[in-house]
mmCIF file of C-alpha atoms in Angstrom:
data_model
loop_
_atom_site.group_PDB
_atom_site.id
_atom_site.type_symbol
_atom_site.label_atom_id
_atom_site.label_comp_id
_atom_site.label_asym_id
_atom_site.label_seq_id
_atom_site.Cartn_x
_atom_site.Cartn_y
_atom_site.Cartn_z
ATOM 1 C CA THR A 1 -2.353 -2.895 6.894
ATOM 2 C CA VAL A 2 -4.419 -1.309 9.379
ATOM 3 C CA THR A 3 -3.974 -2.343 12.744
ATOM 4 C CA GLU A 4 -6.372 -1.860 16.035
ATOM 5 C CA VAL A 5 -7.011 1.929 17.520
ATOM 6 C CA TYR A 6 -6.083 2.207 21.375
ATOM 7 C CA ALA A 7 -7.120 5.076 23.228
ATOM 8 C CA SER A 8 -5.162 7.173 24.347
ATOM 9 C CA ARG A 9 -6.585 9.228 27.301
ATOM 10 C CA GLU A 10 -10.473 9.183 26.291
ATOM 11 C CA ALA A 11 -12.479 6.347 26.791
ATOM 12 C CA GLN A 12 -12.216 3.324 23.627
ATOM 13 C CA ASP A 13 -15.629 4.356 21.626
ATOM 14 C CA PRO A 14 -16.817 0.729 20.692
ATOM 15 C CA ALA A 15 -18.256 1.987 17.768
ATOM 16 C CA PHE A 16 -14.483 2.947 15.957
ATOM 17 C CA GLY A 17 -11.703 1.249 15.483
ATOM 18 C CA GLY A 18 -9.493 -0.581 12.853
ATOM 19 C CA ARG A 19 -11.697 -2.480 11.771
ATOM 20 C CA GLU A 20 -14.293 0.069 10.589
ATOM 21 C CA ILE A 21 -11.327 2.630 9.521
ATOM 22 C CA ALA A 22 -9.728 -0.256 7.249
ATOM 23 C CA GLN A 23 -13.394 -1.253 6.055
ATOM 24 C CA ALA A 24 -14.091 2.762 5.322
ATOM 25 C CA ILE A 25 -11.321 3.542 2.918
ATOM 26 C CA GLN A 26 -12.580 0.590 0.377
ATOM 27 C CA HIS A 27 -9.300 -0.081 -1.242
ATOM 28 C CA PRO A 28 -8.650 -3.540 -2.100
ATOM 29 C CA GLN A 29 -5.078 -3.784 -0.730
ATOM 30 C CA VAL A 30 -6.142 -2.276 2.400
ATOM 31 C CA GLU A 31 -7.115 -5.180 5.223
ATOM 32 C CA PHE A 32 -7.266 -4.797 9.051
ATOM 33 C CA VAL A 33 -4.787 -6.464 11.077
ATOM 34 C CA ALA A 34 -5.395 -6.500 14.798
ATOM 35 C CA GLN A 35 -2.118 -6.955 16.470
ATOM 36 C CA LEU A 36 1.191 -5.100 15.418
ATOM 37 C CA GLU A 37 3.136 -8.137 15.031
ATOM 38 C CA GLY A 38 0.621 -9.817 12.335
ATOM 39 C CA ALA A 39 0.617 -6.869 10.687
ATOM 40 C CA ALA A 40 4.605 -6.725 10.447
ATOM 41 C CA GLU A 41 4.049 -10.255 9.127
ATOM 42 C CA HIS A 42 1.376 -9.412 6.702
ATOM 43 C CA ILE A 43 3.420 -6.509 5.227
ATOM 44 C CA LEU A 44 6.919 -8.644 5.285
ATOM 45 C CA GLN A 45 4.525 -11.309 2.873
ATOM 46 C CA ARG A 46 3.501 -8.503 0.751
ATOM 47 C CA VAL A 47 6.592 -6.490 0.306
ATOM 48 C CA GLN A 48 8.315 -5.806 -3.045
ATOM 49 C CA ALA A 49 11.745 -4.153 -3.957
ATOM 50 C CA GLY A 50 11.081 -0.287 -4.339
ATOM 51 C CA THR A 51 7.908 -0.353 -1.549
ATOM 52 C CA VAL A 52 7.663 2.594 0.827
ATOM 53 C CA LEU A 53 6.563 1.597 3.969
ATOM 54 C CA LEU A 54 4.886 4.428 6.055
ATOM 55 C CA THR A 55 3.609 4.235 9.927
ATOM 56 C CA LEU A 56 1.120 6.571 11.707
ATOM 57 C CA SER A 57 1.123 5.882 15.182
ATOM 58 C CA ALA A 58 0.793 8.190 18.625
ATOM 59 C CA GLY A 59 1.680 4.944 20.201
ATOM 60 C CA ASP A 60 3.560 1.584 19.615
ATOM 61 C CA GLY A 61 2.947 1.585 16.140
ATOM 62 C CA ASN A 62 6.460 2.179 15.181
ATOM 63 C CA LEU A 63 7.471 -1.294 16.259
ATOM 64 C CA VAL A 64 5.855 -2.418 12.852
ATOM 65 C CA GLY A 65 8.268 -0.368 11.249
ATOM 66 C CA ARG A 66 10.887 -1.819 12.996
ATOM 67 C CA LEU A 67 9.616 -5.156 13.301
ATOM 68 C CA VAL A 68 9.432 -4.932 9.140
ATOM 69 C CA LEU A 69 13.254 -3.768 8.802
ATOM 70 C CA GLN A 70 14.351 -6.807 10.835
ATOM 71 C CA GLY A 71 12.211 -9.121 8.697
ATOM 72 C CA LEU A 72 14.083 -8.060 5.554
ATOM 73 C CA LYS A 73 17.430 -8.181 6.858
ATOM 74 C CA PRO A 74 18.689 -11.639 5.022
ATOM 75 C CA ASN A 75 18.413 -14.850 7.026
ATOM 76 C CA GLU A 76 22.022 -17.383 7.757
ATOM 77 C CA GLU A 77 21.171 -18.755 4.143
ATOM 78 C CA GLY A 78 21.054 -15.201 2.444
ATOM 79 C CA ALA A 79 17.376 -15.244 1.804
ATOM 80 C CA SER A 80 14.948 -12.530 2.576
ATOM 81 C CA HIS A 81 11.338 -11.554 2.389
ATOM 82 C CA VAL A 82 11.870 -9.236 -0.786
ATOM 83 C CA HIS A 83 10.378 -10.333 -3.853
#
């Protein structure tokens, strides 16, 4: 899952973003999801026991990992997202 790219100190380049990165990877399981919260949900729908999740970010991308961990915790009925 690739999210949007945000400029830090430089001007945003409209020709370069997360969608372009995802397309350049050319892998059938790579998908672009613009928002971090959406990326976490996207991952939770696909995560399986033994999955390794690596988040790379110079900003708020670590939120994805935190949201995924929160989503993996069993709910009141004892169910979790892990298949």
